[in-house]
Short mmCIF file of C-alpha atoms and ligand atoms in Angstrom, two decimals:
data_model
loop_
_atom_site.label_atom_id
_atom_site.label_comp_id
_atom_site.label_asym_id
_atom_site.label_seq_id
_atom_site.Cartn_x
_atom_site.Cartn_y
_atom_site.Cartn_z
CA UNK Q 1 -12.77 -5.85 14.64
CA UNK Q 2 -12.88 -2.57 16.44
CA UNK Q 3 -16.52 -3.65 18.31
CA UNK Q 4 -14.59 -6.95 18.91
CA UNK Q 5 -11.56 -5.32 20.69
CA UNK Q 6 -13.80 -2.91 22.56
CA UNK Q 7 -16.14 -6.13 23.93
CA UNK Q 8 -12.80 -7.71 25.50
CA UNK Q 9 -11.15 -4.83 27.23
CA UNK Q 10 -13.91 -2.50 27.93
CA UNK Q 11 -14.86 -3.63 30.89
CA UNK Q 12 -11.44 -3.14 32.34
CA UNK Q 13 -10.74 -0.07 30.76
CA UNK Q 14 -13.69 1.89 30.96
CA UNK Q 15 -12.80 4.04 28.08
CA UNK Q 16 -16.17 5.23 26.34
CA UNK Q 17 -18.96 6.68 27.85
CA UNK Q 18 -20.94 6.46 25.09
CA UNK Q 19 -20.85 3.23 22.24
CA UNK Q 20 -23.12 2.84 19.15
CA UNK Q 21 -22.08 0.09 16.99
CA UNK Q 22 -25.23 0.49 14.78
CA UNK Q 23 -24.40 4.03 13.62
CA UNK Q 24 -20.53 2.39 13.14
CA UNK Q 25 -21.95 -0.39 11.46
CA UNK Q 26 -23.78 1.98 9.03
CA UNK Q 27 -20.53 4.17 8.65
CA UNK Q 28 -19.36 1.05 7.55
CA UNK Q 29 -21.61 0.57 5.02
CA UNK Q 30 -21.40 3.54 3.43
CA UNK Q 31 -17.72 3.21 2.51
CA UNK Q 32 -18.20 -0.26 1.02
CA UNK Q 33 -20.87 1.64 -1.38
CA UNK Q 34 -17.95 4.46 -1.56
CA UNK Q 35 -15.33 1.49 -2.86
CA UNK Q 36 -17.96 -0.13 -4.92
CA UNK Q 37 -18.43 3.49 -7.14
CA UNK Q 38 -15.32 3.82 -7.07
CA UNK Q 39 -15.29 6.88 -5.26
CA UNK Q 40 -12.32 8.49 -3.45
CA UNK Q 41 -11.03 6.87 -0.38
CA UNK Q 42 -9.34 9.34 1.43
CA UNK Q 43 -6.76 9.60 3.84
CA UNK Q 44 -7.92 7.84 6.93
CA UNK Q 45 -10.30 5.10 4.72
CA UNK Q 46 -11.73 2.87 6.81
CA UNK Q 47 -9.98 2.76 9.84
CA UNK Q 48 -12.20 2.95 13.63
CA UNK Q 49 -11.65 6.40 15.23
CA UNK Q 50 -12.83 7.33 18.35
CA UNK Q 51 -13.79 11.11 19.71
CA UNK Q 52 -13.68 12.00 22.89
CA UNK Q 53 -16.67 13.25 24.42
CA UNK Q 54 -16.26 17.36 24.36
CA UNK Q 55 -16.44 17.16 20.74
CA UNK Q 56 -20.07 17.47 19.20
CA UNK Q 57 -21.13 14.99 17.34
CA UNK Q 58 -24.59 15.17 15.40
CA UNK Q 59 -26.67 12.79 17.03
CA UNK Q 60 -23.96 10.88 19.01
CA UNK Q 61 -24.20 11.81 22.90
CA UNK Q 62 -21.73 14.16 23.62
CA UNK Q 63 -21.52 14.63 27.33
CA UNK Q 64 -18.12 16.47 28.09
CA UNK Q 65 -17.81 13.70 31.00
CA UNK Q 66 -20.37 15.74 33.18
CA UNK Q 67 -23.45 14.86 34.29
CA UNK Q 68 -24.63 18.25 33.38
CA UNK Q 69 -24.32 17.28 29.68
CA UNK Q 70 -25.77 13.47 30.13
CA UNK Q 71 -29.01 13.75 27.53
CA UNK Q 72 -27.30 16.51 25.13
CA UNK Q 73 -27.51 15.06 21.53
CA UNK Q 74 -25.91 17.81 19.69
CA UNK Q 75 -27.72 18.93 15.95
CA UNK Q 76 -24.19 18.88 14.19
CA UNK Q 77 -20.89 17.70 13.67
CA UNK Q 78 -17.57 19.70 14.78
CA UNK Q 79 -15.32 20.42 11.91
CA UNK Q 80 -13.51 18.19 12.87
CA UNK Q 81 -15.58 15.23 13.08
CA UNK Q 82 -16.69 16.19 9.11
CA UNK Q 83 -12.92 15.85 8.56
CA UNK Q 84 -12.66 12.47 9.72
CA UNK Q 85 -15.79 11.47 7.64
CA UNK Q 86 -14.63 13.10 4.61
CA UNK Q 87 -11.47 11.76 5.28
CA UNK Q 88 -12.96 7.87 5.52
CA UNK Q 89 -12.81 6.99 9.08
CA UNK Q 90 -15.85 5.54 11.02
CA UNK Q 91 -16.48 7.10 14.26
CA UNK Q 92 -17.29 4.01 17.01
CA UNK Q 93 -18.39 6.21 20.03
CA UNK Q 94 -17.15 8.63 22.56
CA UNK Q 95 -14.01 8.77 24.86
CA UNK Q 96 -14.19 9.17 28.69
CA UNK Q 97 -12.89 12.29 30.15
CA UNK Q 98 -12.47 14.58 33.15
CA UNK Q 99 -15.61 16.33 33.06
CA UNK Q 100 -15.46 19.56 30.61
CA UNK Q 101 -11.67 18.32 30.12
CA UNK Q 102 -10.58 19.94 33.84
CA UNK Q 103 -7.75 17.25 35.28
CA UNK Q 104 -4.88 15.14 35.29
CA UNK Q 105 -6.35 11.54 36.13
CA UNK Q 106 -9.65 11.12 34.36
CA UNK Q 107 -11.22 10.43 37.90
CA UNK Q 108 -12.87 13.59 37.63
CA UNK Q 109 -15.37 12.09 34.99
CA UNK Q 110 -18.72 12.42 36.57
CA UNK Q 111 -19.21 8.31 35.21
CA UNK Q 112 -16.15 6.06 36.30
CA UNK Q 113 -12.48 6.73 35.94
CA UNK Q 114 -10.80 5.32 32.85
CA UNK Q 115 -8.09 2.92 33.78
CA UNK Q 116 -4.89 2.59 32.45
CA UNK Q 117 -4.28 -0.50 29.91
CA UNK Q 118 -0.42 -0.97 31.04
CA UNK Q 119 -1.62 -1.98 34.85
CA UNK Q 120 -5.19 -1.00 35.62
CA UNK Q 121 -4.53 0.13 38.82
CA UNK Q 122 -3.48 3.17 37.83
CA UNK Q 123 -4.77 6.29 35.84
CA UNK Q 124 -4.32 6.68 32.35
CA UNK Q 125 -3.71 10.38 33.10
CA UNK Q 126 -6.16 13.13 31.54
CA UNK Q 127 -8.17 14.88 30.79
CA UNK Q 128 -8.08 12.58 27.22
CA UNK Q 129 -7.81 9.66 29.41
CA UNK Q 130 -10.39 7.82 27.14
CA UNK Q 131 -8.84 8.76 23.69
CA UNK Q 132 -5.30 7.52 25.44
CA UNK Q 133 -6.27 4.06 27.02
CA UNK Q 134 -8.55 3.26 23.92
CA UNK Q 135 -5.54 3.90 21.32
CA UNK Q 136 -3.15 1.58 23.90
CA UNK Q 137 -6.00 -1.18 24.16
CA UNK Q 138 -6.16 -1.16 20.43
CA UNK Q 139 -9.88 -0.61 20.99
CA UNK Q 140 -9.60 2.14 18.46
CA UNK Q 141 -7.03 2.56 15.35
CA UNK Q 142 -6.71 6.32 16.51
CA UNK Q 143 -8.79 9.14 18.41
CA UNK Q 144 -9.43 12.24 18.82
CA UNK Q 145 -8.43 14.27 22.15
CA UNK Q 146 -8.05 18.13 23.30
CA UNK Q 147 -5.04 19.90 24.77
CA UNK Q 148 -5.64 23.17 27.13
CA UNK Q 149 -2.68 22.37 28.99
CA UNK Q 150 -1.50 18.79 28.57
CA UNK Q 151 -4.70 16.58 28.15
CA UNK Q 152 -3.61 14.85 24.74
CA UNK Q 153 0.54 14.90 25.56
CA UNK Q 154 -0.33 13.62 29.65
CA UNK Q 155 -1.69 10.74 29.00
CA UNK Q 156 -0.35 10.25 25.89
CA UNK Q 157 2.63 9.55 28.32
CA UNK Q 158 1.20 7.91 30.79
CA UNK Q 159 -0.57 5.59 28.24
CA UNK Q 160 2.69 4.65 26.24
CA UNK Q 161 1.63 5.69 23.08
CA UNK Q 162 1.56 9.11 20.88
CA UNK Q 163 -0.47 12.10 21.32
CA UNK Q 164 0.33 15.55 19.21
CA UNK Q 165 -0.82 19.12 20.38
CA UNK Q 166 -0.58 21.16 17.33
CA UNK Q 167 -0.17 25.28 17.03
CA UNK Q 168 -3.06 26.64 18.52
CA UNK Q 169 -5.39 27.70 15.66
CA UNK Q 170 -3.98 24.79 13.37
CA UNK Q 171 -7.21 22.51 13.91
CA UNK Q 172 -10.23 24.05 14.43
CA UNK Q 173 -12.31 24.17 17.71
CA UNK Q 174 -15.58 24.21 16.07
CA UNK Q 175 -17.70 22.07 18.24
CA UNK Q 176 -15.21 21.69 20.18
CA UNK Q 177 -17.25 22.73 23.89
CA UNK Q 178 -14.95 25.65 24.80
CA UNK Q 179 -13.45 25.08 28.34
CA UNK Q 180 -10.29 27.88 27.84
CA UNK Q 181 -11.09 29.21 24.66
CA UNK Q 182 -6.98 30.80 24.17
CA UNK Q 183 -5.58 27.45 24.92
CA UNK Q 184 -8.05 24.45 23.82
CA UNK Q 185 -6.70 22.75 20.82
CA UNK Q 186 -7.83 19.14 18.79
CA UNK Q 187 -5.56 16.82 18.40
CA UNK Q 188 -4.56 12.99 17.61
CA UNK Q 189 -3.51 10.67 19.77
CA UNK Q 190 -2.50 7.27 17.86
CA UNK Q 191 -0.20 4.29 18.11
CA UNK Q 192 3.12 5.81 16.08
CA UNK Q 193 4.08 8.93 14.46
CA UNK Q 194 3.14 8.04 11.32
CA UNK Q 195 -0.59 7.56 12.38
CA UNK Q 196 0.17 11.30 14.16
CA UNK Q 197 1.02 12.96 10.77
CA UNK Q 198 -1.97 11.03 8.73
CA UNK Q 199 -4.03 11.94 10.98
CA UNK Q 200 -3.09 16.09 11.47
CA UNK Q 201 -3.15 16.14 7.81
CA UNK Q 202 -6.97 14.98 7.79
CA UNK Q 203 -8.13 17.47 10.20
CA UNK Q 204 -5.57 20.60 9.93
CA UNK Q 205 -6.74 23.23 8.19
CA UNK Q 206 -8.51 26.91 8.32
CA UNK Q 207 -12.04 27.32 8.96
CA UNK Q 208 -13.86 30.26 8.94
CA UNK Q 209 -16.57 28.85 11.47
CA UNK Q 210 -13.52 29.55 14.29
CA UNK Q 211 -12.57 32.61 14.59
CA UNK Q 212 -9.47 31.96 16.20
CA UNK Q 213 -8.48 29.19 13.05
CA UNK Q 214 -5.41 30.42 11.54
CA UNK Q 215 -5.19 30.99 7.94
CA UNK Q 216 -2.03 29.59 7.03
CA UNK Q 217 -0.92 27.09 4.03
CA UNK Q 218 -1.11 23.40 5.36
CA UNK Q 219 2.24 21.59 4.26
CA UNK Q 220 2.45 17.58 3.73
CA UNK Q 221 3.48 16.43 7.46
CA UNK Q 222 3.70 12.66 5.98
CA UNK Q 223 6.88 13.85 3.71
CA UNK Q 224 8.54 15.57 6.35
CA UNK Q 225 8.72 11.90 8.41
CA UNK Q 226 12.44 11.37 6.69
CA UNK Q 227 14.23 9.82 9.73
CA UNK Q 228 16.89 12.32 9.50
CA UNK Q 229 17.72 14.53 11.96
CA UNK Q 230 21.41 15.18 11.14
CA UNK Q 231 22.62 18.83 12.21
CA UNK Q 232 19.41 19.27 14.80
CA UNK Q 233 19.92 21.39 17.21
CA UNK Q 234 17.75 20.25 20.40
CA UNK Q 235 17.29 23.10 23.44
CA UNK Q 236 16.64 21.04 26.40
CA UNK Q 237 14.73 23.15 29.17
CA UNK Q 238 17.13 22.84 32.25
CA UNK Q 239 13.71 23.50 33.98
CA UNK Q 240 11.96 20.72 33.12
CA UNK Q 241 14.98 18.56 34.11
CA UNK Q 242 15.24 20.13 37.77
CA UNK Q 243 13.54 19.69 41.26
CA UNK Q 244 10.33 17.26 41.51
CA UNK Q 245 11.25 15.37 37.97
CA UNK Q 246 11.74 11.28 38.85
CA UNK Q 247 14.98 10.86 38.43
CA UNK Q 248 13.95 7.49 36.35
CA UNK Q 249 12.06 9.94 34.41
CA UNK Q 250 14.93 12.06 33.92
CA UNK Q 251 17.29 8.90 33.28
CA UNK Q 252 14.93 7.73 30.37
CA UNK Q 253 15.20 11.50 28.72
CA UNK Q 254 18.69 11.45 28.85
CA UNK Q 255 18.99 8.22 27.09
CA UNK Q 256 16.67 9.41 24.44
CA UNK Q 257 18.69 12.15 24.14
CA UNK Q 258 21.91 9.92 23.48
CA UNK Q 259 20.11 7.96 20.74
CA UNK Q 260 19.55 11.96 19.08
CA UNK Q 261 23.49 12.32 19.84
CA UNK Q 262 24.35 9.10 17.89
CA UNK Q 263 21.78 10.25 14.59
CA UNK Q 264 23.78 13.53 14.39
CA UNK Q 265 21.59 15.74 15.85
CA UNK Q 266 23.39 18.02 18.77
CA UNK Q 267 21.72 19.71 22.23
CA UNK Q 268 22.33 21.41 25.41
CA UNK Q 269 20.91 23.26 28.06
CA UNK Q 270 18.66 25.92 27.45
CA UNK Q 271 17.01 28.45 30.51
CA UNK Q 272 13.28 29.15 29.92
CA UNK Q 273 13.67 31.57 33.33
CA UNK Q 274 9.77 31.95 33.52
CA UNK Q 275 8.72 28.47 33.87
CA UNK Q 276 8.11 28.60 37.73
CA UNK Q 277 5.10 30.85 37.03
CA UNK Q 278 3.69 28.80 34.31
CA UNK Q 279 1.23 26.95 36.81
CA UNK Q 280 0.16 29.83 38.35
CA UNK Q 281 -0.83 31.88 35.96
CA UNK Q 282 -2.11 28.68 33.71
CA UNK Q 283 -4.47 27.93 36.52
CA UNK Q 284 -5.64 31.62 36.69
CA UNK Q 285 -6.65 32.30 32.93
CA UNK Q 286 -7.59 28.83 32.34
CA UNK Q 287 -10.32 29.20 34.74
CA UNK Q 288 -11.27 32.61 33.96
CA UNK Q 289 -11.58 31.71 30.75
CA UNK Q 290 -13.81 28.75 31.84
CA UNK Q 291 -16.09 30.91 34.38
CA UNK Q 292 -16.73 32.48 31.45
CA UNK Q 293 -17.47 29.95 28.73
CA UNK Q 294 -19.30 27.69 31.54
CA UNK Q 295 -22.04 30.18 32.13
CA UNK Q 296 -23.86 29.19 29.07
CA UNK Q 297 -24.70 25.87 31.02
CA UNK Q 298 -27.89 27.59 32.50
CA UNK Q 299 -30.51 24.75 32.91
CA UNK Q 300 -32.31 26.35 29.63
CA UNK Q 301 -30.50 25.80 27.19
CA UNK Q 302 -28.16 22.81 27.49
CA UNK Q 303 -28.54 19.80 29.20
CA UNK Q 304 -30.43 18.73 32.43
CA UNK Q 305 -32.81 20.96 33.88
CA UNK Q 306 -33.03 20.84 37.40
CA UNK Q 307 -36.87 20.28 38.92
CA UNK Q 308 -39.14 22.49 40.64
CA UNK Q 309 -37.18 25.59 41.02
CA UNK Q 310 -38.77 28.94 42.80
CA UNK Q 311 -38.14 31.19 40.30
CA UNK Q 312 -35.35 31.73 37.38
CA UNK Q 313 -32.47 32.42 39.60
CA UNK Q 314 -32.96 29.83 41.47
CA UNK Q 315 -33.27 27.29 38.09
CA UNK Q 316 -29.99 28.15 37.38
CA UNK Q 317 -28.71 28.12 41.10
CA UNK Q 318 -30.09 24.25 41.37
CA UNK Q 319 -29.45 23.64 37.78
CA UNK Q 320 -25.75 24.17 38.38
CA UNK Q 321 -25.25 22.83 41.49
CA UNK Q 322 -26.47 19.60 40.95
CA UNK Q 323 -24.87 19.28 37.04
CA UNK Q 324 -21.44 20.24 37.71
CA UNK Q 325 -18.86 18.49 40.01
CA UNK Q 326 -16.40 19.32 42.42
CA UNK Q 327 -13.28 20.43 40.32
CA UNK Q 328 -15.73 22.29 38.02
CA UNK Q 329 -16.88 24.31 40.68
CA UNK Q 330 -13.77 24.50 42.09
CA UNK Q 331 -12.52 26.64 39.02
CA UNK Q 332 -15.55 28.65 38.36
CA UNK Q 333 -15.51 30.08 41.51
CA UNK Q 334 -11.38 30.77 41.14
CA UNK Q 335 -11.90 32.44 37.98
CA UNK Q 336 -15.15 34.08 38.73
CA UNK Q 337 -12.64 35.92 41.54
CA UNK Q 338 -10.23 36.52 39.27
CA UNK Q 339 -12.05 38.76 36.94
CA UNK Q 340 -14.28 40.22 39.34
CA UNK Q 341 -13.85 44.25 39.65
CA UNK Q 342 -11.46 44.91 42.17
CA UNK Q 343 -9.01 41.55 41.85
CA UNK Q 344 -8.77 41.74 38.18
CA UNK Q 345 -5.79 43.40 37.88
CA UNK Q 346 -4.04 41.62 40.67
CA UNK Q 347 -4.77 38.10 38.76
CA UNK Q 348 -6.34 37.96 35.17
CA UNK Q 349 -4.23 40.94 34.08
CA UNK Q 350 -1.41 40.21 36.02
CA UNK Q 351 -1.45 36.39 34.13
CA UNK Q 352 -1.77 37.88 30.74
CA UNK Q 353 1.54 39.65 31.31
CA UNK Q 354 3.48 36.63 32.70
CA UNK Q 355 1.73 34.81 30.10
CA UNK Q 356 3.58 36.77 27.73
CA UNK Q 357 6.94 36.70 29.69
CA UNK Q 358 6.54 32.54 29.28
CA UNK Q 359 5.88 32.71 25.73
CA UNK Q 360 9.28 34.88 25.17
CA UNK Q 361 11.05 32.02 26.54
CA UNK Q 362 9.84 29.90 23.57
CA UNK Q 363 10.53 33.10 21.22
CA UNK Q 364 14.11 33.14 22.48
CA UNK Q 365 15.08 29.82 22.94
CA UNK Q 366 13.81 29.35 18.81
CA UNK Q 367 16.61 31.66 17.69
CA UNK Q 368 18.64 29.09 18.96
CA UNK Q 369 17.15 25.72 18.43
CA UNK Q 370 14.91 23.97 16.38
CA UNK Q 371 13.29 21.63 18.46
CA UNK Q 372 12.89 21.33 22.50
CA UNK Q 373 12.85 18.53 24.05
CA UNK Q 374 12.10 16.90 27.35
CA UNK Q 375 9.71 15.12 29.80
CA UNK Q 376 6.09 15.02 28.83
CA UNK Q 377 5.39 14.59 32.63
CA UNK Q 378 7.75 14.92 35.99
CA UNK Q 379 6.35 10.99 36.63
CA UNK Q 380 4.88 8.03 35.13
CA UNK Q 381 1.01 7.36 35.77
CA UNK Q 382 -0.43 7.49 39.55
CA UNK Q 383 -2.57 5.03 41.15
CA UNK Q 384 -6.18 5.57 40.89
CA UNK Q 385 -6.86 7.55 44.44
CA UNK Q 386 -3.55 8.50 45.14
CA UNK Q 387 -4.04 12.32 44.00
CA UNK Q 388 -7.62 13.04 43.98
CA UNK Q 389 -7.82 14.74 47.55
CA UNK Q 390 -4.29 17.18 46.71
CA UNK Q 391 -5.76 19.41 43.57
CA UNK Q 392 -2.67 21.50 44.18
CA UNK Q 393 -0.80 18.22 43.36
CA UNK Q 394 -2.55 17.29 40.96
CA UNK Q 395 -1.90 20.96 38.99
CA UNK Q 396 1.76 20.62 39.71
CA UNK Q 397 1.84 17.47 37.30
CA UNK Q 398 1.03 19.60 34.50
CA UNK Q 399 4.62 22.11 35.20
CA UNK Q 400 5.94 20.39 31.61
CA UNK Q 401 2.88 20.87 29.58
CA UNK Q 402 1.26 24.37 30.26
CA UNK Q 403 4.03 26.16 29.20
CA UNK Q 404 3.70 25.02 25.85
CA UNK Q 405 0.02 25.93 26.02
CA UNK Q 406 0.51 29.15 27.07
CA UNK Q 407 2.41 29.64 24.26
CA UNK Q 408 0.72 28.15 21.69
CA UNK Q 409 3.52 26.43 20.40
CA UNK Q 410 2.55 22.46 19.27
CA UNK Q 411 4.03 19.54 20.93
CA UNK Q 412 4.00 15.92 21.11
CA UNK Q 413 4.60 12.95 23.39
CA UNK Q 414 6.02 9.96 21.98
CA UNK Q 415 7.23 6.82 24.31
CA UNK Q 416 10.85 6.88 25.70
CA UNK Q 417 11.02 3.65 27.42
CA UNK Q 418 9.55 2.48 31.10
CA UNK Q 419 10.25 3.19 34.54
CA UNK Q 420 8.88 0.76 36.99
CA UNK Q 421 6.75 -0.90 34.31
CA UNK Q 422 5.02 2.20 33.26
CA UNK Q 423 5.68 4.08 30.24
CA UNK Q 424 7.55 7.38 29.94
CA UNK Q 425 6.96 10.14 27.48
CA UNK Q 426 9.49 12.23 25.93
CA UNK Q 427 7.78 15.52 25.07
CA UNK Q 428 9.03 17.06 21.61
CA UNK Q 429 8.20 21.22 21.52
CA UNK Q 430 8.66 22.78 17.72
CA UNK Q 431 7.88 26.23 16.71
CA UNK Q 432 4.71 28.04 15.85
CA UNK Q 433 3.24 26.15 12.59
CA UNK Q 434 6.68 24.02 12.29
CA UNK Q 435 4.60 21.05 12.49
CA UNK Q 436 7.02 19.21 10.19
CA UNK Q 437 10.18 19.65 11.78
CA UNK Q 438 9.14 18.32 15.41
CA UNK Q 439 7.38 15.23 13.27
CA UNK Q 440 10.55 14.57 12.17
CA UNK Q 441 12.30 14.70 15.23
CA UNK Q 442 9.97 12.09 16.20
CA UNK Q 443 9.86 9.71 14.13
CA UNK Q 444 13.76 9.51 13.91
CA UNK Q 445 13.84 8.62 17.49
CA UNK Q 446 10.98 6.22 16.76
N1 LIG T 501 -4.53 19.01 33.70
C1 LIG T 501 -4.81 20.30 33.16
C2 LIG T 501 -6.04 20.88 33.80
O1 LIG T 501 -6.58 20.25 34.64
C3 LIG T 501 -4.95 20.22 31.67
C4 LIG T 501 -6.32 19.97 31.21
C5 LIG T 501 -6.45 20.03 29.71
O2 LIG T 501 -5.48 20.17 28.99
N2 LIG T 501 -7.69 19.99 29.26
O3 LIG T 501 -6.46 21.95 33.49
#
């Protein structure tokens, strides 16, 4: 059903970049054997995932949307991707993205853009703008996407559908190709809040092969969908409801916010005073973290090798320019400056302190309330073209979502009704490993 789907609507969408319907067929297979020995089923049985394509899978072409990455067949599975196996689910390929997850839009794949399934003239948003579009095409029953500062919640929102960032160190990031290693999370992005919970309980979890993975008691997030929110209090970032928010976007988060009134739940204003410097200094660390972890894309050990070079410097110098694109480049070279000797302390360190400063915004604001709430986004999806030229733009879409990152706190998009015929997201924020209470703020409104 799920090769049927994808037949129809991938040529408009554009979703995968990579499809293998054999290897899904034989996934197949193997569960009818599992149901004939009556083996467990597990939680996800049988239902078409798909993975978007920074996430290794053994075998399966994993290309992080570069062309740097186009013949790398990785030797093994993330965690992750052995969770959804264990778990039941058949994998059917691997999502489009912006190329090593850096953007807004998904036109910075190095393949084609994904389009967006409400009106395919504009973007599905990014950089999971394959797991987002597939999920909303019903090409897939669910997928997988990562977060490093809005990827799964963006076009989540853009897409009309859900998409939950947990806790950093929640889900592991084992084979997950590190772009800012502080920041990156795994996460689902799925038709309904239900699917959202299902699926974090199938891939939550500590693992010792990341040594960032938290080691903290998993709870049952399915339970905690009750549908009652009575005696909530909701902290709604005056911040995220200012200057540059579409005031239809703003209109559609207010009325959300009335249907959390009328289920007994209670909110007001809350100051997070720091938020003006959350692009900044999310821009900085995120790409001196991915200077960094990009450097181990050398032409020797990953990927395409570029021809004839002159000597080893020069392999990697041809190597790289040819395999990476413009906004990769872009970034390396920012956060090569940033942590060279000499600028260091004006930038990297400097961001690490404001980076704390942001983060006790969330601290405070959680004495008060147990959710926040508002936009995913300041606007509904773009046209395709109408940002790529302005990166500085493009960043400034992201002023509701890196916060969150920066703190590590989880959040999740769910839809909140249309402006101009394109979806809206409301953005839910809970605390640190309180999964279960911003699930249930969800699904009430649901
Ligand atoms: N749009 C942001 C960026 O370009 C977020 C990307 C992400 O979360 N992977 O960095």
């Amino acid at each position: 059903a799920s090769y049927k789907r994808i037949a129809e609507t991938e040529p408009k969408i554009k979703a995968f970049i990579t499809l293998d319907e054999e290897r899904a067929r034989t996934g197949a297979a193997d569960l009818d054997n599992k149901l004939k020995d009556g083996s467990e089923r597990g939680l996800l049985f049988a239902l078409p995932a798909g993975v978007k394509d920074n996430i290794v899978t053994e075998g399966l072409l994993t290309t992080c949307g570069s062309q740097f990455l186009s013949n790398y067949n990785p030797i093994y599975d993330a965690t992750v991707v052995s969770k959804l196996k264990t778990a039941g689910s058949v994998t059917v390929g691997k999502l489009n993205m912006d190329e090593f997850a850096m953007g807004g839009s998904n036109e910075n794949s190095s393949y084609y853009p994904v389009r967006n399934p409400w009106n395919t003239e504009y973007v599905p948003g990014g950089s999971s703008g394959g797991s987002a579009a597939s999920v909303a095409a019903g090409q897939v029953y669910f997928a997988l996407g990562s977060d490093t500062g809005g990827s799964i919640r963006q076009p989540a929102a853009y897409c009309g559908i859900v998409g939950l960032k947990p806790t950093y160190g929640l889900v592991s990031r084992f084979g997950l190709v590190a772009f800012a290693s502080s920041l990156d999370q795994i996460g689902p992005l799925t038709k309904n809040v239900e699917d959202s919970a299902y699926v974090l309980q199938a891939i939550a979890g500590y693992d010792a092969m990341d040594s960032t993975s938290a080691n903290v008691d998993i709870p049952d997030y399915v339970s905690a969908l009750s549908g009652d929110v009575k005696g909530l209090r909701i902290g709604v970032p005056k911040e995220y409801m200012g200057e540059g928010i579409d005031p239809k976007v703003k209109e559609a988060v207010l009325a959300a916010l009335k249907v959390y009134e009328s289920l007994g739940a209670t909110w007001e204003e809350v100051s997070m005073p720091h938020t003006e410097y959350a692009i900044a200094t999310y821009y900085l660390l995120a790409s001196s973290e991915a200077s960094s972890n990009l450097a181990r894309f050398d032409g020797v050990r990953y990927g395409v090798r570029a021809d004839n070079p002159d000597n080893l410097l020069d392999l990697y110098r041809k190597s790289r320019s040819q395999g990476f694109g413009p906004e990769v480049k872009r970034r390396i070279m920012l956060g090569t400056y940033a942590l060279s000797s000499g600028y260091y302390d004006a930038y990297y360190l400097k961001a690490q302190k404001v980076r704390t400063l942001i983060k006790r915004d969330f601290d405070e604001a959680f004495k008060k309330y147990d959710v926040l709430i508002g936009p995913t986004a300041p606007t509904t999806a773009f046209k395709i073209g109408e940002q790529v030229g302005d990166p500085l733009t493009m960043y400034m879409n992201d002023i509701c979502t890196v916060p969150v990152s920066l703190a590590g706190v989880p959040a999740m998009s769910i839809p909140c009704g249309f402006a101009d015929g394109l979806p809206v997201g409301l953005q839910i924020i809970g605390k640190a490993f309180d999964e279960r209470t911003m699930l249930r703020a969800a699904y009430a409104f649901e």
